[in-house]
Short mmCIF file of C-alpha atoms and ligand atoms in Angstrom, two decimals:
data_model
loop_
_atom_site.label_atom_id
_atom_site.label_comp_id
_atom_site.label_asym_id
_atom_site.label_seq_id
_atom_site.Cartn_x
_atom_site.Cartn_y
_atom_site.Cartn_z
CA MET A 24 161.92 116.17 43.84
CA ARG A 25 160.56 115.72 40.35
CA PRO A 26 159.12 112.18 40.22
CA LEU A 27 158.48 111.93 36.49
CA ASP A 28 161.81 113.37 35.29
CA ALA A 29 163.00 110.09 33.81
CA ILE A 30 160.10 109.74 31.39
CA ARG A 31 160.93 110.87 27.88
CA SER A 32 157.51 111.85 26.58
CA LEU A 33 155.37 114.72 27.76
CA LYS A 34 152.23 112.92 26.53
CA LEU A 35 153.02 109.85 28.62
CA LYS A 36 153.65 112.05 31.65
CA LEU A 37 150.28 113.76 31.27
CA GLY A 38 148.65 110.35 30.90
CA ILE A 39 150.28 109.15 34.11
CA VAL A 40 149.21 112.28 35.99
CA ILE A 41 145.60 111.86 34.84
CA VAL A 42 145.43 108.15 35.60
CA ALA A 43 147.08 108.58 39.00
CA THR A 44 144.73 111.44 39.87
CA VAL A 45 141.68 109.42 38.90
CA VAL A 46 142.90 106.37 40.83
CA GLY A 47 143.64 108.53 43.88
CA THR A 48 140.24 110.21 43.80
CA VAL A 49 138.33 106.96 43.31
CA GLY A 50 140.39 105.34 46.06
CA VAL A 51 139.45 108.07 48.51
CA LEU A 52 135.76 107.79 47.53
CA VAL A 53 135.78 104.03 48.08
CA VAL A 54 137.68 104.16 51.38
CA GLY A 55 135.43 107.02 52.53
CA ARG A 56 132.30 104.99 51.83
CA ARG A 57 133.66 101.95 53.71
CA ALA A 58 134.46 104.22 56.62
CA GLY A 59 130.87 105.45 56.52
CA LEU A 60 131.79 109.10 55.74
CA ALA A 61 129.03 111.45 54.61
CA LEU A 62 128.91 112.11 50.84
CA GLU A 63 129.95 115.77 51.16
CA TRP A 64 133.07 114.87 53.15
CA ARG A 65 133.91 112.10 50.74
CA LEU A 66 133.73 114.54 47.82
CA VAL A 67 135.88 117.13 49.59
CA ALA A 68 138.46 114.47 50.45
CA ALA A 69 138.41 113.17 46.85
CA VAL A 70 138.99 116.63 45.38
CA ALA A 71 141.80 117.30 47.87
CA MET A 72 143.40 113.96 46.96
CA GLY A 73 143.13 114.72 43.24
CA VAL A 74 144.79 118.10 43.64
CA LEU A 75 147.52 116.61 45.84
CA VAL A 76 148.39 113.78 43.45
CA ALA A 77 148.39 116.07 40.40
CA GLN A 78 150.56 118.64 42.18
CA LEU A 79 153.01 115.99 43.32
CA LEU A 80 153.42 114.23 40.00
CA ALA A 81 153.28 117.23 37.69
CA ARG A 82 155.91 118.97 39.72
CA GLY A 83 158.65 120.51 37.56
CA MET A 84 156.84 119.76 34.32
CA THR A 85 156.19 123.36 33.39
CA SER A 86 158.68 125.27 35.54
CA PRO A 87 161.34 125.22 32.75
CA LEU A 88 158.83 127.03 30.52
CA ARG A 89 158.39 129.77 33.11
CA GLU A 90 162.15 129.99 33.58
CA MET A 91 162.64 130.25 29.82
CA ALA A 92 160.14 133.10 29.62
CA ALA A 93 161.99 134.93 32.41
CA ALA A 94 165.38 134.24 30.81
CA SER A 95 164.15 135.51 27.42
CA ARG A 96 163.04 138.74 29.02
CA ALA A 97 166.46 139.05 30.71
CA MET A 98 168.16 138.46 27.32
CA ALA A 99 166.09 141.17 25.70
CA ARG A 100 167.56 143.48 28.34
CA GLY A 101 171.08 142.34 27.45
CA ASP A 102 171.66 139.85 30.26
CA TYR A 103 172.87 136.59 28.70
CA GLY A 104 173.94 134.93 31.94
CA ARG A 105 170.64 133.19 32.82
CA ARG A 106 170.31 129.44 32.36
CA VAL A 107 167.25 127.19 32.69
CA HIS A 108 167.27 124.13 35.00
CA ALA A 109 166.77 121.23 32.65
CA THR A 110 166.43 118.01 34.63
CA SER A 111 163.57 116.31 32.82
CA ARG A 112 164.14 114.14 29.78
CA ASP A 113 160.95 114.99 27.90
CA GLU A 114 160.31 117.58 25.19
CA VAL A 115 160.28 120.43 27.70
CA GLY A 116 163.68 119.34 29.03
CA GLU A 117 164.93 119.10 25.46
CA LEU A 118 163.69 122.60 24.75
CA ALA A 119 165.32 123.89 27.92
CA ARG A 120 168.65 122.35 26.94
CA SER A 121 168.47 123.87 23.44
CA PHE A 122 167.59 127.16 25.06
CA ASN A 123 170.69 126.98 27.26
CA THR A 124 172.90 126.20 24.26
CA MET A 125 171.43 129.14 22.39
CA ALA A 126 171.92 131.43 25.39
CA ALA A 127 175.56 130.37 25.69
CA GLU A 128 176.15 131.04 21.99
CA LEU A 129 174.51 134.43 22.18
CA ALA A 130 176.64 135.25 25.21
CA THR A 131 179.79 134.36 23.23
CA VAL A 132 178.74 136.47 20.25
CA ASP A 133 177.91 139.34 22.57
CA ARG A 134 181.30 139.10 24.27
CA GLN A 135 183.10 138.98 20.93
CA ARG A 136 181.23 142.05 19.78
CA ARG A 137 182.21 143.93 22.93
CA ASP A 138 185.84 142.80 22.59
CA LEU A 139 185.89 143.92 18.99
CA VAL A 140 184.56 147.35 19.78
CA ALA A 141 187.07 147.70 22.62
CA ASN A 142 189.94 146.55 20.38
CA VAL A 143 188.95 148.80 17.52
CA SER A 144 188.72 151.83 19.79
CA HIS A 145 192.08 151.03 21.30
CA GLU A 146 193.73 150.52 17.93
CA LEU A 147 192.30 153.76 16.55
CA ARG A 148 193.18 155.78 19.62
CA THR A 149 196.91 155.15 19.36
CA PRO A 150 197.57 156.66 15.92
CA ILE A 151 194.96 159.38 16.45
CA GLY A 152 196.62 160.35 19.74
CA ALA A 153 200.04 160.48 18.12
CA LEU A 154 198.73 162.62 15.27
CA GLN A 155 196.99 164.96 17.65
CA VAL A 156 200.13 165.57 19.71
CA LEU A 157 202.13 166.13 16.55
CA LEU A 158 199.67 168.64 15.11
CA GLU A 159 199.40 170.46 18.43
CA ASN A 160 203.16 170.80 18.54
CA LEU A 161 203.14 172.20 15.01
CA ILE A 162 200.42 174.73 15.86
CA ASP A 163 202.20 175.81 19.04
CA GLY A 164 205.45 176.15 17.17
CA VAL A 165 207.15 173.58 19.39
CA ALA A 166 207.88 171.42 16.35
CA GLU A 167 208.90 172.59 12.89
CA PRO A 168 206.86 171.42 9.91
CA ASP A 169 209.95 169.72 8.53
CA GLU A 170 209.99 166.66 6.33
CA GLN A 171 210.57 164.19 9.16
CA THR A 172 207.58 165.45 11.17
CA LEU A 173 205.32 165.41 8.15
CA ARG A 174 206.45 161.92 7.24
CA THR A 175 205.57 160.69 10.72
CA ALA A 176 202.12 162.27 10.41
CA HIS A 177 201.70 160.73 7.00
CA ALA A 178 202.69 157.27 8.28
CA GLN A 179 200.10 157.53 11.07
CA THR A 180 197.32 158.49 8.65
CA GLU A 181 198.32 155.63 6.37
CA ARG A 182 198.11 153.26 9.29
CA LEU A 183 194.69 154.57 10.20
CA GLY A 184 193.50 154.22 6.63
CA ARG A 185 194.78 150.65 6.43
CA LEU A 186 193.14 149.75 9.71
CA VAL A 187 189.75 151.08 8.62
CA GLU A 188 190.11 149.42 5.22
CA GLN A 189 190.87 146.04 6.81
CA LEU A 190 188.04 146.35 9.33
CA LEU A 191 185.60 147.07 6.52
CA ASP A 192 186.96 144.13 4.57
CA LEU A 193 186.53 141.80 7.55
CA SER A 194 182.97 142.95 8.17
CA ARG A 195 182.14 142.50 4.48
CA LEU A 196 183.61 139.00 4.55
CA ASP A 197 181.70 138.15 7.73
CA SER A 198 178.37 139.33 6.40
CA GLY A 199 178.97 137.74 2.99
CA ALA A 200 178.25 141.13 1.42
CA VAL A 201 180.86 140.58 -1.30
CA PRO A 202 180.33 137.13 -2.77
CA LEU A 203 183.33 135.20 -4.05
CA ARG A 204 183.76 135.03 -7.80
CA PRO A 205 185.23 131.58 -8.23
CA SER A 206 187.01 130.44 -11.37
CA ALA A 207 189.70 127.97 -12.33
CA PHE A 208 193.12 129.52 -12.87
CA ALA A 209 196.77 128.53 -13.08
CA ALA A 210 198.73 128.66 -9.83
CA ALA A 211 202.14 129.61 -11.28
CA PRO A 212 201.38 133.20 -12.38
CA LEU A 213 199.76 133.91 -9.02
CA LEU A 214 202.80 132.64 -7.09
CA GLU A 215 205.17 134.55 -9.35
CA GLN A 216 203.29 137.80 -8.83
CA VAL A 217 203.06 137.37 -5.07
CA ALA A 218 206.78 136.58 -4.87
CA GLU A 219 207.61 139.68 -6.91
CA GLU A 220 205.50 141.89 -4.65
CA GLY A 221 207.11 140.36 -1.57
CA ARG A 222 210.57 141.23 -2.88
CA LEU A 223 209.48 144.77 -3.71
CA HIS A 224 208.03 145.46 -0.28
CA ALA A 225 210.87 143.94 1.71
CA ALA A 226 212.72 146.41 3.91
CA GLN A 227 215.79 144.17 3.97
CA PRO A 228 217.18 141.84 1.28
CA VAL A 229 215.09 138.67 1.32
CA ASP A 230 215.29 135.80 -1.15
CA VAL A 231 211.67 135.07 -2.15
CA ARG A 232 211.25 131.85 -4.15
CA TRP A 233 208.24 130.00 -5.47
CA GLU A 234 207.49 126.58 -6.91
CA ALA A 235 204.38 124.81 -8.19
CA GLU A 236 204.06 121.04 -8.34
CA PRO A 237 202.93 120.05 -10.96
CA ALA A 238 204.05 123.15 -12.87
CA ASP A 239 200.64 123.52 -14.54
CA LEU A 240 198.68 123.14 -11.28
CA ARG A 241 195.29 124.82 -11.46
CA LEU A 242 193.40 126.20 -8.49
CA THR A 243 189.72 127.01 -8.13
CA GLY A 244 188.48 130.00 -6.21
CA ASP A 245 188.33 133.77 -6.27
CA SER A 246 191.78 134.60 -7.64
CA ASP A 247 191.80 138.17 -6.25
CA ARG A 248 190.93 136.94 -2.78
CA LEU A 249 193.46 134.11 -2.88
CA HIS A 250 196.05 136.62 -4.05
CA GLN A 251 195.17 138.68 -0.98
CA VAL A 252 195.71 135.65 1.28
CA LEU A 253 199.10 134.77 -0.19
CA ALA A 254 200.24 138.40 -0.32
CA ASN A 255 199.42 138.66 3.37
CA LEU A 256 201.35 135.51 4.27
CA VAL A 257 204.34 136.58 2.18
CA ASP A 258 204.25 140.06 3.68
CA ASN A 259 204.38 138.54 7.18
CA ALA A 260 207.12 136.11 6.18
CA VAL A 261 209.25 138.86 4.65
CA ARG A 262 208.76 141.14 7.64
CA HIS A 263 209.84 138.41 10.05
CA SER A 264 212.78 137.28 7.93
CA PRO A 265 216.35 137.99 8.91
CA SER A 266 218.38 139.91 6.36
CA GLY A 267 219.32 137.51 3.57
CA GLY A 268 216.71 135.00 4.74
CA ARG A 269 214.71 132.89 2.34
CA VAL A 270 210.93 132.86 1.91
CA THR A 271 209.48 129.93 -0.02
CA ILE A 272 206.01 129.93 -1.57
CA ARG A 273 204.88 126.48 -2.58
CA ALA A 274 201.77 125.13 -4.31
CA ARG A 275 201.14 121.43 -4.75
CA ARG A 276 198.34 119.02 -5.31
CA LEU A 277 197.62 116.80 -2.33
CA ALA A 278 197.61 113.11 -3.17
CA HIS A 279 194.02 111.97 -3.30
CA ALA A 280 193.25 108.29 -3.71
CA GLY A 281 191.17 107.40 -6.76
CA HIS A 282 190.35 110.94 -7.90
CA SER A 283 191.62 112.42 -11.12
CA HIS A 284 189.45 115.51 -10.67
CA GLY A 285 188.79 117.39 -7.48
CA GLY A 286 190.78 116.82 -4.32
CA HIS A 287 192.83 119.46 -2.58
CA ALA A 288 195.64 121.86 -3.28
CA GLU A 289 198.09 123.01 -0.64
CA LEU A 290 199.59 126.48 -0.68
CA SER A 291 202.31 127.23 1.82
CA VAL A 292 204.60 130.08 2.76
CA SER A 293 207.66 129.39 4.90
CA ASP A 294 210.31 131.71 6.26
CA GLN A 295 213.49 131.57 8.32
CA GLY A 296 212.38 134.04 10.95
CA PRO A 297 211.95 133.56 14.70
CA GLY A 298 208.89 131.31 14.36
CA ILE A 299 205.78 131.63 16.49
CA PRO A 300 205.50 130.64 20.18
CA ALA A 301 203.70 127.27 20.31
CA ALA A 302 200.90 128.69 22.47
CA ASP A 303 200.14 131.36 19.84
CA LEU A 304 199.96 129.15 16.73
CA GLU A 305 196.17 129.26 16.77
CA ARG A 306 195.82 132.73 18.29
CA VAL A 307 197.66 134.52 15.47
CA PHE A 308 194.43 134.18 13.46
CA GLU A 309 192.46 136.18 16.03
CA ARG A 310 191.64 139.77 15.28
CA PHE A 311 194.28 142.20 16.54
CA PHE A 312 196.45 139.43 17.93
CA ARG A 313 200.18 140.15 17.64
CA THR A 314 202.91 138.19 19.34
CA ASP A 315 205.00 141.33 19.73
CA ARG A 316 202.83 144.42 19.99
CA SER A 317 205.59 146.99 20.28
CA ARG A 318 207.44 145.78 17.24
CA THR A 319 204.49 145.27 14.92
CA ALA A 320 202.82 148.53 15.90
CA ALA A 321 205.98 150.28 14.83
CA ASP A 322 206.18 148.58 11.43
CA GLY A 323 202.52 149.18 10.66
CA GLY A 324 201.06 145.76 11.46
CA THR A 325 197.40 145.83 12.42
CA GLY A 326 197.00 142.22 13.56
CA LEU A 327 194.09 141.82 11.14
CA GLY A 328 195.91 140.25 8.18
CA LEU A 329 195.65 136.64 9.28
CA ALA A 330 192.05 137.06 10.51
CA ILE A 331 191.16 138.25 7.00
CA ALA A 332 193.14 135.41 5.44
CA ARG A 333 191.26 132.87 7.54
CA SER A 334 187.87 134.39 6.62
CA ILE A 335 188.72 134.18 2.94
CA VAL A 336 190.01 130.62 3.14
CA ASP A 337 186.96 129.56 5.18
CA ALA A 338 184.69 131.07 2.54
CA HIS A 339 186.45 128.83 0.01
CA GLY A 340 185.72 125.76 2.12
CA GLY A 341 189.41 125.40 2.92
CA SER A 342 191.57 125.64 6.03
CA ILE A 343 194.61 127.61 7.14
CA ARG A 344 197.06 126.82 9.92
CA ALA A 345 200.40 127.92 11.25
CA THR A 346 203.26 125.56 12.11
CA ASN A 347 206.84 125.96 13.20
CA GLU A 348 209.73 124.50 11.22
CA PRO A 349 213.17 123.73 12.65
CA ILE A 350 213.97 127.27 11.51
CA GLY A 351 211.14 129.74 11.06
CA SER A 352 207.42 129.29 10.60
CA ARG A 353 205.23 127.88 7.86
CA PHE A 354 201.66 128.83 7.00
CA VAL A 355 199.66 126.17 5.17
CA VAL A 356 196.46 126.76 3.23
CA GLU A 357 194.43 123.80 2.04
CA LEU A 358 191.93 124.46 -0.70
CA PRO A 359 189.43 122.15 -2.34
CA ILE A 360 189.82 121.93 -6.14
CA ARG A 361 186.70 121.37 -8.18
N1 ADP B 650 205.88 134.53 9.42
C1 ADP B 650 205.71 134.85 10.71
N2 ADP B 650 206.71 134.66 11.61
C2 ADP B 650 206.52 135.01 12.92
N3 ADP B 650 205.38 135.55 13.41
C3 ADP B 650 204.37 135.75 12.57
C4 ADP B 650 204.47 135.42 11.18
N4 ADP B 650 203.30 135.74 10.58
C5 ADP B 650 202.50 136.24 11.54
N5 ADP B 650 203.13 136.26 12.74
C6 ADP B 650 202.58 136.75 14.00
O1 ADP B 650 201.16 136.78 13.87
C7 ADP B 650 200.68 138.09 14.17
C8 ADP B 650 199.44 138.37 13.36
O2 ADP B 650 199.72 138.50 11.99
P1 ADP B 650 198.79 139.39 11.10
O3 ADP B 650 197.37 139.02 11.39
O4 ADP B 650 199.23 139.31 9.67
O5 ADP B 650 198.99 140.84 11.68
P2 ADP B 650 200.15 141.90 11.41
O6 ADP B 650 201.02 141.35 10.31
O7 ADP B 650 199.41 143.10 11.01
O8 ADP B 650 200.86 142.06 12.71
C9 ADP B 650 201.84 139.01 13.86
O9 ADP B 650 201.76 140.19 14.59
C10 ADP B 650 203.03 138.16 14.31
O10 ADP B 650 203.16 138.27 15.70
MG1 MG B 651 200.22 140.70 8.41
#
């Protein structure tokens, strides 16, 4: 039992402990004298009483500090699982609760780091393994160095290169190593360019359209980075489109009461593909997440595109989300305009 847990101030608690100890000691002295006890015995009893009262009341006041010290040492060794018992409501309890929050956050970061390393190794191993087998076959003369074989090898190296490139990009974005270079620019040329690139890269005929509302809409941000975001969304949309499907890129100003300047712009990319399972709408932005691993691994998808897009949009102070339409999916980016 911790009798003083409900008190919010450490100072007040110490005061209570001191006063109670003094009262206890004096009480014993007085009672001892009335009972006719010798002075020595009275003093011994008083000291014992003082120690008892202090022990009883101060119980649990400092134990969170000791626990925190032990937990910090465990953390330094890489064990993030320890938590401190925080029952008191004073400053020490407050500190213990903050400590627990911090420990939980560190544990999450640590887990994410481990997951990332595991994912990266896995993703690198697949194309490297395929390349290795292929080259071994060539050396052993089992396979001929014909065009098809070399093309396969080339595709694997391209995939590896892209993966490494995207990982570097993500880590740069995360660390803020490459600052954004924001400017104001017209939306229409950006949309036109992205649409053109989407058409060029499509493996099947896809009708890529764009529209800006108003036509002279201006965006603010790092135009290269925003181009990267849209190109990524259009690339996904085109890849998931059925033959002859339509991909629409739209930019519009969001109605904003009472503001002629500022507010938000909305950029969206919609397709007529299979859509995204409802449970995965948020997960598609996770690193290496793919709804269909077999298919996307074959067509070169890394599962990093949307994670990069989200990092870029976040850095702009905006948001990105995925939704499903009656037919197909729609990705919506909201950006503040300054
Ligand atoms: N337009 C879309 N329609 C259906 N699924 C999509 C669409 N865009 C993205 N996805 C899903 O989200 C996953 C993650 O996308 P992304 O991060 O760009 O990785 P990648 O394109 O390399 O697979 C894709 O593998 C796919 O499963
Ligand atoms: Mg992609």
